[in-house]
Amino acid sequence: MTAAPHFPLRDGVLHVENLPLSDLADRYGTPLYVYSRAALKEAWQRYESAIAGRNALICYGVKANSNLAVLHEFQQLGSGFDIVSGGELARVLAAGADPARIVFSGVGKQGWEIRQALAVGIKCFNVESAAELERLADIAQEMGVRAPVSLRVNPDVDARTHPYISTGLKENKFGIDILKAPALYRQARQMPGLEIVGVDCHIGSQITQISPYLDALDKLLTLIDVLAADGITLRHLDLGGGLGIRYTDETPPHPAELLDPVFAALQAHGLGHLQVILEPGRSLVGNAGILLTRVEYLKHTEVRNFAIVDAAMNDLMRPALYEAWHGVIPVQPRTGTRTDTYDIVGPICESGDWLARARQLPLEQGDLLAIESAGAYAFSMASQYNTRARAAEVLVDGTQHWLIRPRESVQDLYAQERIPPRT
Ligand code: LLP
């Protein structure tokens, strides 16, 4: 078992930076999401070093973790943002984002969302269908503005990741068939409400190889040639997000391993002037967070041992949804206790409510556990199923800590509900 660098085991206690996680559990209770500012910064710097001196923009994929404090960190570091809803637009603006660095993705943009994004003047709409293109053009014209547009094309490449998070195949709902894209670009050129600015793709998530990106890039370059022959020129090329992180034994590429060949291919193709955009989410936040949880009960049956903890699938959906693997580390590892093989499960009334399976751990009731890699797609996918209040979030810098979202109260959960009169 190895802890992530900003969650070191020191004097027999797992820390976040220079704070014992046990102190945070005492102070804020469990379950608790804990984020390391140094880890966020370090993940950002990996991208920053990879784009140094280049015409490139990193737009953080907000859906991975949309807490205002996290967004503000990235805004301060110079990040742009990739949003997928009017809700995310409101969040990034509240966190201080510059609209000129916001790109808007997603297959189902509604009228009000398009209007708000046009009103603040975002950098680009990544359009995913002919119908959306028409709606966007109509609204822009009605507002007397021109909407900056990229088509999100579907390059039909296999990202070789979990099928639920693979998005660049023909059978996925995402993007526009790359072979149909030239016709749609020509149409877009005729629409007075639109200004063509780029091309976009996003092939999937938790990608641990570079080759699928380069396959997609090849196809985009061919498309750009076809467009150029038609006199359609672009200002940027957006390759989406998707770079993976280490959950267990993966060795995901450094952003430079992706970006170096991309810049080289653009140069070689005479497209050195194109701005390169990436939309990383997970790789900026995933390993900057853990989910702290306490063992409520140990339950030994004939065939299994269960550690029933106070976090559940509503706090971390990924195991239930994708059978995802997350590391589990005792916060104060025991030496005198027998090691058993445990399934780590939550209190929710579903067999799918598990966080980890078959882990060899020396456990006792009351022990604290850190579920690793919970900075991405953890709180942002949390629900209140079983009327469980969503857990608190804490950001740590050295020995300083801030509550960046308090635990919800049980009353919060039904405060807006109304009982109609008896008739
Ligand atoms: N751009 C677009 C258009 C996206 O759809 C996504 C993620 C991203 C960027 C950021 O991708 P990332 O760098 O984080 O891989 N809930 C799943 C992941 C779903 C990703 C959806 N789209 C999980 O927990 O694994």
Tab-separated table of C-alpha atoms in Angstrom, residues 72-396:
chain	number	residue	atom	x	y	z
A	72	HIS	CA	-10.887	29.477	-7.506
A	73	GLU	CA	-7.543	27.682	-7.072
A	74	PHE	CA	-7.435	26.943	-10.787
A	75	GLN	CA	-8.647	30.417	-11.727
A	76	GLN	CA	-5.779	31.871	-9.690
A	77	LEU	CA	-3.324	29.544	-11.381
A	78	GLY	CA	-4.438	30.824	-14.787
A	79	SER	CA	-6.769	28.051	-15.874
A	80	GLY	CA	-9.713	28.373	-18.207
A	81	PHE	CA	-12.800	26.214	-17.724
A	82	ASP	CA	-14.736	23.583	-19.650
A	83	ILE	CA	-18.380	23.683	-18.564
A	84	VAL	CA	-21.373	21.537	-19.497
A	85	SER	CA	-24.326	23.404	-18.008
A	86	GLY	CA	-25.719	26.771	-17.015
A	87	GLY	CA	-25.140	25.660	-13.443
A	88	GLU	CA	-21.435	25.185	-14.083
A	89	LEU	CA	-21.319	28.557	-15.852
A	90	ALA	CA	-22.743	30.243	-12.749
A	91	ARG	CA	-20.221	28.420	-10.557
A	92	VAL	CA	-17.144	29.343	-12.560
A	93	LEU	CA	-18.242	32.975	-12.763
A	94	ALA	CA	-18.827	32.984	-8.997
A	95	ALA	CA	-15.281	31.652	-8.615
A	96	GLY	CA	-13.909	34.559	-10.659
A	97	ALA	CA	-13.457	32.956	-14.085
A	98	ASP	CA	-12.713	35.082	-17.144
A	99	PRO	CA	-15.503	34.350	-19.691
A	100	ALA	CA	-12.936	34.620	-22.483
A	101	ARG	CA	-11.425	31.387	-21.117
A	102	ILE	CA	-14.623	29.354	-20.883
A	103	VAL	CA	-15.605	26.676	-23.376
A	104	PHE	CA	-19.085	25.137	-23.258
A	105	SER	CA	-19.429	21.409	-24.058
A	106	GLY	CA	-22.363	19.010	-23.855
A	107	VAL	CA	-24.986	17.425	-26.105
A	108	GLY	CA	-28.096	19.069	-24.670
A	109	LYS	CA	-27.575	22.793	-24.232
A	110	GLN	CA	-30.873	24.485	-23.446
A	111	GLY	CA	-31.961	27.916	-24.647
A	112	TRP	CA	-31.461	29.631	-21.284
A	113	GLU	CA	-27.982	28.147	-20.974
A	114	ILE	CA	-26.988	29.354	-24.431
A	115	ARG	CA	-28.386	32.835	-23.692
A	116	GLN	CA	-26.448	33.179	-20.460
A	117	ALA	CA	-23.219	32.017	-22.062
A	118	LEU	CA	-23.685	34.435	-24.975
A	119	ALA	CA	-24.517	37.281	-22.604
A	120	VAL	CA	-21.242	36.937	-20.707
A	121	GLY	CA	-19.217	36.318	-23.884
A	122	ILE	CA	-17.609	32.887	-23.517
A	123	LYS	CA	-14.707	31.777	-25.678
A	124	CYS	CA	-16.451	28.975	-27.553
A	125	PHE	CA	-19.452	26.685	-27.852
A	126	ASN	CA	-18.504	23.101	-28.621
A	127	VAL	CA	-21.510	22.167	-30.728
A	128	GLU	CA	-22.546	18.522	-30.891
A	129	SER	CA	-25.347	18.365	-33.497
A	130	ALA	CA	-26.895	20.116	-36.498
A	131	ALA	CA	-29.972	20.903	-34.407
A	132	GLU	CA	-27.889	22.561	-31.707
A	133	LEU	CA	-26.046	24.598	-34.340
A	134	GLU	CA	-29.348	25.974	-35.595
A	135	ARG	CA	-30.615	26.801	-32.119
A	136	LEU	CA	-27.361	28.551	-31.280
A	137	ALA	CA	-27.431	30.593	-34.503
A	138	ASP	CA	-31.059	31.632	-33.914
A	139	ILE	CA	-30.486	32.742	-30.328
A	140	ALA	CA	-27.299	34.620	-31.222
A	141	GLN	CA	-29.047	36.445	-34.027
A	142	GLU	CA	-31.958	37.327	-31.799
A	143	MET	CA	-29.473	38.754	-29.272
A	144	GLY	CA	-27.581	40.605	-31.994
A	145	VAL	CA	-24.301	38.812	-31.352
A	146	ARG	CA	-22.205	36.182	-33.095
A	147	ALA	CA	-21.652	32.904	-31.275
A	148	PRO	CA	-18.092	31.557	-31.411
A	149	VAL	CA	-18.347	27.944	-32.552
A	150	SER	CA	-16.372	24.730	-32.717
A	151	LEU	CA	-17.888	21.505	-33.902
A	152	ARG	CA	-17.252	18.620	-31.565
A	153	VAL	CA	-16.507	15.832	-33.964
A	154	ASN	CA	-16.629	12.158	-33.210
A	155	PRO	CA	-13.400	10.725	-34.627
A	156	ASP	CA	-14.468	7.102	-34.074
A	157	VAL	CA	-11.400	6.034	-32.117
A	158	ASP	CA	-11.313	3.619	-29.224
A	159	ALA	CA	-9.981	5.289	-26.078
A	160	ARG	CA	-9.500	1.821	-24.547
A	161	THR	CA	-11.116	2.720	-21.262
A	162	HIS	CA	-14.297	1.682	-19.415
A	163	PRO	CA	-17.254	1.648	-21.870
A	164	TYR	CA	-19.257	4.080	-19.694
A	165	ILE	CA	-16.528	6.711	-19.968
A	166	SER	CA	-15.584	6.153	-23.586
A	167	THR	CA	-17.071	8.834	-25.806
A	168	GLY	CA	-15.264	8.867	-29.146
A	169	LEU	CA	-16.828	5.814	-30.771
A	170	LYS	CA	-19.483	5.978	-33.490
A	171	GLU	CA	-22.088	4.371	-31.247
A	172	ASN	CA	-21.706	7.038	-28.542
A	173	LYS	CA	-24.190	9.915	-28.325
A	174	PHE	CA	-21.377	12.452	-28.448
A	175	GLY	CA	-20.116	14.626	-31.258
A	176	ILE	CA	-20.748	14.895	-34.968
A	177	ASP	CA	-19.644	12.183	-37.378
A	178	ILE	CA	-16.308	13.466	-38.606
A	179	LEU	CA	-17.227	12.653	-42.216
A	180	LYS	CA	-20.322	14.844	-41.963
A	181	ALA	CA	-18.484	17.706	-40.284
A	182	PRO	CA	-17.309	19.522	-43.473
A	183	ALA	CA	-20.890	19.939	-44.696
A	184	LEU	CA	-21.974	21.290	-41.345
A	185	TYR	CA	-19.042	23.720	-41.212
A	186	ARG	CA	-20.073	24.996	-44.656
A	187	GLN	CA	-23.602	25.465	-43.349
A	188	ALA	CA	-22.317	27.245	-40.253
A	189	ARG	CA	-20.352	29.646	-42.425
A	190	GLN	CA	-23.616	30.792	-44.000
A	191	MET	CA	-25.321	31.469	-40.673
A	192	PRO	CA	-25.039	35.123	-39.677
A	193	GLY	CA	-25.298	34.333	-35.946
A	194	LEU	CA	-22.166	32.206	-35.963
A	195	GLU	CA	-18.435	32.675	-36.085
A	196	ILE	CA	-16.402	29.539	-36.708
A	197	VAL	CA	-13.395	29.486	-34.396
A	198	GLY	CA	-12.273	25.903	-33.923
A	199	VAL	CA	-12.672	22.163	-33.906
A	200	ASP	CA	-13.110	19.944	-30.873
A	201	CYS	CA	-13.145	16.316	-29.801
A	202	HIS	CA	-13.173	14.420	-26.522
A	203	ILE	CA	-12.642	10.690	-26.793
A	204	GLY	CA	-13.107	9.507	-23.224
A	205	SER	CA	-11.811	9.523	-19.699
A	206	GLN	CA	-9.164	7.725	-17.606
A	207	ILE	CA	-7.103	7.197	-20.755
A	208	THR	CA	-3.671	5.783	-19.981
A	209	GLN	CA	-2.166	5.704	-23.471
A	210	ILE	CA	-1.291	8.456	-25.904
A	211	SER	CA	-2.043	6.592	-29.123
A	212	PRO	CA	-5.847	7.110	-29.119
A	213	TYR	CA	-5.284	10.872	-28.867
A	214	LEU	CA	-2.834	10.812	-31.747
A	215	ASP	CA	-5.233	8.721	-33.834
A	216	ALA	CA	-7.925	11.333	-33.160
A	217	LEU	CA	-5.501	14.159	-33.952
A	218	ASP	CA	-4.669	12.572	-37.317
A	219	LYS	CA	-8.330	12.563	-38.219
A	220	LEU	CA	-8.772	16.161	-37.078
A	221	LEU	CA	-5.812	17.224	-39.224
A	222	THR	CA	-7.411	15.621	-42.257
A	223	LEU	CA	-10.625	17.463	-41.475
A	224	ILE	CA	-8.751	20.764	-41.082
A	225	ASP	CA	-7.226	20.223	-44.560
A	226	VAL	CA	-10.646	19.632	-46.067
A	227	LEU	CA	-11.972	22.783	-44.395
A	228	ALA	CA	-8.983	24.837	-45.527
A	229	ALA	CA	-9.623	23.764	-49.112
A	230	ASP	CA	-13.078	25.265	-48.649
A	231	GLY	CA	-11.595	28.478	-47.279
A	232	ILE	CA	-12.640	27.752	-43.695
A	233	THR	CA	-9.851	28.546	-41.268
A	234	LEU	CA	-9.735	27.886	-37.551
A	235	ARG	CA	-8.102	29.533	-34.577
A	236	HIS	CA	-7.972	26.594	-32.189
A	237	LEU	CA	-7.997	22.848	-31.867
A	238	ASP	CA	-9.461	21.345	-28.682
A	239	LEU	CA	-8.497	17.765	-27.848
A	240	GLY	CA	-10.777	17.498	-24.813
A	241	GLY	CA	-9.829	15.954	-21.508
A	242	GLY	CA	-9.362	12.378	-20.466
A	243	LEU	CA	-5.792	11.845	-19.288
A	244	GLY	CA	-5.895	9.188	-16.605
A	245	ILE	CA	-4.523	9.013	-13.090
A	246	ARG	CA	-3.048	6.279	-10.971
A	247	TYR	CA	-5.744	4.478	-8.972
A	248	THR	CA	-3.800	1.274	-8.504
A	249	ASP	CA	-0.942	0.337	-10.826
A	250	GLU	CA	-1.653	2.478	-13.884
A	251	THR	CA	1.184	4.552	-15.281
A	252	PRO	CA	-0.629	7.424	-16.969
A	253	PRO	CA	1.394	9.648	-19.280
A	254	HIS	CA	2.653	13.081	-18.198
A	255	PRO	CA	0.769	15.852	-20.057
A	256	ALA	CA	3.980	16.628	-21.962
A	257	GLU	CA	3.962	13.114	-23.413
A	258	LEU	CA	0.636	14.008	-24.974
A	259	LEU	CA	1.312	17.624	-25.845
A	260	ASP	CA	4.833	17.332	-27.304
A	261	PRO	CA	3.723	15.118	-30.196
A	262	VAL	CA	0.613	17.272	-30.673
A	263	PHE	CA	2.653	20.473	-31.053
A	264	ALA	CA	5.111	18.620	-33.311
A	265	ALA	CA	2.318	17.299	-35.549
A	266	LEU	CA	0.781	20.765	-35.867
A	267	GLN	CA	4.149	22.274	-36.796
A	268	ALA	CA	4.777	19.540	-39.347
A	269	HIS	CA	1.340	20.190	-40.811
A	270	GLY	CA	1.929	23.936	-41.143
A	271	LEU	CA	-0.571	24.615	-38.375
A	272	GLY	CA	1.810	25.991	-35.759
A	273	HIS	CA	-0.446	29.032	-35.372
A	274	LEU	CA	-3.378	27.024	-34.024
A	275	GLN	CA	-4.074	27.378	-30.316
A	276	VAL	CA	-4.240	23.989	-28.587
A	277	ILE	CA	-6.899	23.539	-25.908
A	278	LEU	CA	-7.157	20.674	-23.430
A	279	GLU	CA	-10.008	20.055	-20.985
A	280	PRO	CA	-8.501	17.935	-18.204
A	281	GLY	CA	-10.628	17.192	-15.175
A	282	ARG	CA	-9.610	14.036	-13.338
A	283	SER	CA	-5.861	14.467	-13.859
A	284	LEU	CA	-5.980	17.889	-12.140
A	285	VAL	CA	-7.929	16.866	-9.049
A	286	GLY	CA	-8.293	13.083	-8.740
A	287	ASN	CA	-5.295	12.336	-6.578
A	288	ALA	CA	-5.516	15.642	-4.713
A	289	GLY	CA	-8.359	14.312	-2.573
A	290	ILE	CA	-9.318	11.457	-0.277
A	291	LEU	CA	-12.567	10.460	1.345
A	292	LEU	CA	-12.196	9.964	5.069
A	293	THR	CA	-14.554	7.428	6.602
A	294	ARG	CA	-14.927	5.572	9.903
A	295	VAL	CA	-15.572	1.865	10.450
A	296	GLU	CA	-18.922	1.544	12.196
A	297	TYR	CA	-19.098	-2.243	12.392
A	298	LEU	CA	-17.104	-5.308	11.484
A	299	LYS	CA	-19.306	-8.169	10.361
A	300	HIS	CA	-17.949	-11.648	9.776
A	301	THR	CA	-20.070	-14.114	7.819
A	302	GLU	CA	-19.266	-17.613	6.646
A	303	VAL	CA	-18.123	-16.422	3.241
A	304	ARG	CA	-17.159	-12.778	3.663
A	305	ASN	CA	-15.885	-10.190	6.082
A	306	PHE	CA	-17.475	-6.784	5.867
A	307	ALA	CA	-16.215	-3.490	7.198
A	308	ILE	CA	-19.328	-1.337	7.310
A	309	VAL	CA	-18.213	2.282	7.126
A	310	ASP	CA	-20.040	5.603	7.388
A	311	ALA	CA	-19.372	6.577	3.743
A	312	ALA	CA	-21.425	4.950	1.016
A	313	MET	CA	-22.187	4.810	-2.691
A	314	ASN	CA	-23.955	8.155	-2.367
A	315	ASP	CA	-20.590	9.716	-1.417
A	316	LEU	CA	-18.523	7.785	-3.960
A	317	MET	CA	-20.517	6.318	-6.847
A	318	ARG	CA	-17.582	5.117	-8.921
A	319	PRO	CA	-17.303	1.555	-7.537
A	320	ALA	CA	-21.054	0.947	-7.881
A	321	LEU	CA	-21.226	2.534	-11.323
A	322	TYR	CA	-18.021	1.341	-12.984
A	323	GLU	CA	-16.682	-1.266	-10.555
A	324	ALA	CA	-13.894	1.248	-10.090
A	325	TRP	CA	-10.930	0.459	-7.828
A	326	HIS	CA	-10.007	2.950	-5.112
A	327	GLY	CA	-7.162	2.432	-2.645
A	328	VAL	CA	-8.113	2.084	1.023
A	329	ILE	CA	-5.565	3.033	3.674
A	330	PRO	CA	-5.988	2.889	7.447
A	331	VAL	CA	-5.289	6.331	8.904
A	332	GLN	CA	-3.569	4.762	11.935
A	333	PRO	CA	-2.362	1.362	10.696
A	334	ARG	CA	-2.511	-1.266	13.461
A	335	THR	CA	0.251	-3.745	14.165
A	336	GLY	CA	-1.232	-6.074	16.818
A	337	THR	CA	-4.533	-6.710	15.026
A	338	ARG	CA	-5.266	-9.690	12.805
A	339	THR	CA	-5.369	-8.915	9.119
A	340	ASP	CA	-8.505	-10.153	7.382
A	341	THR	CA	-9.886	-9.820	3.892
A	342	TYR	CA	-12.655	-7.226	3.948
A	343	ASP	CA	-15.256	-5.819	1.646
A	344	ILE	CA	-15.604	-2.139	2.543
A	345	VAL	CA	-19.304	-1.343	2.306
A	346	GLY	CA	-21.653	1.492	3.201
A	347	PRO	CA	-24.945	1.554	5.096
A	348	ILE	CA	-27.158	1.962	1.996
A	349	CYS	CA	-29.793	-0.649	1.242
A	350	GLU	CA	-28.289	-1.858	-2.040
A	351	SER	CA	-25.877	-4.704	-2.681
A	352	GLY	CA	-24.139	-2.330	-5.073
A	353	ASP	CA	-23.205	-0.171	-2.116
A	354	TRP	CA	-19.558	-1.069	-1.828
A	355	LEU	CA	-16.446	1.076	-1.920
A	356	ALA	CA	-13.775	-1.610	-2.155
A	357	ARG	CA	-13.631	-5.393	-2.276
A	358	ALA	CA	-11.338	-8.062	-0.889
A	359	ARG	CA	-8.816	-5.812	0.845
A	360	GLN	CA	-6.357	-7.242	3.321
A	361	LEU	CA	-6.560	-4.943	6.323
A	362	PRO	CA	-6.003	-5.123	10.079
A	363	LEU	CA	-9.198	-3.452	11.260
A	364	GLU	CA	-11.114	-2.717	14.408
A	365	GLN	CA	-14.393	-0.941	14.875
A	366	GLY	CA	-13.965	2.809	15.087
A	367	ASP	CA	-10.908	2.851	12.805
A	368	LEU	CA	-10.525	5.641	10.287
A	369	LEU	CA	-9.928	4.812	6.626
A	370	ALA	CA	-8.837	7.004	3.746
A	371	ILE	CA	-10.404	6.127	0.395
A	372	GLU	CA	-7.888	7.325	-2.155
A	373	SER	CA	-8.294	9.222	-5.429
A	374	ALA	CA	-11.521	10.885	-4.298
A	375	GLY	CA	-10.725	14.356	-5.631
A	376	ALA	CA	-12.481	13.716	-8.957
A	377	TYR	CA	-16.023	12.502	-9.636
A	378	ALA	CA	-16.646	11.874	-5.945
A	379	PHE	CA	-18.432	14.822	-4.319
A	380	SER	CA	-19.492	16.067	-7.761
A	381	MET	CA	-21.456	12.825	-8.308
A	382	ALA	CA	-22.702	12.527	-4.735
A	383	SER	CA	-26.397	12.136	-4.003
A	384	GLN	CA	-28.629	12.186	-0.964
A	385	TYR	CA	-29.992	8.671	-1.490
A	386	ASN	CA	-31.380	7.092	1.681
A	387	THR	CA	-31.762	10.660	3.018
A	388	ARG	CA	-28.078	10.865	3.726
A	389	ALA	CA	-26.743	14.406	3.993
A	390	ARG	CA	-23.843	15.061	1.661
A	391	ALA	CA	-20.500	15.117	3.462
A	392	ALA	CA	-18.359	18.158	4.215
A	393	GLU	CA	-15.341	19.193	2.125
A	394	VAL	CA	-12.095	20.568	3.541
A	395	LEU	CA	-9.130	22.155	1.769
A	396	VAL	CA	-5.685	21.910	3.382
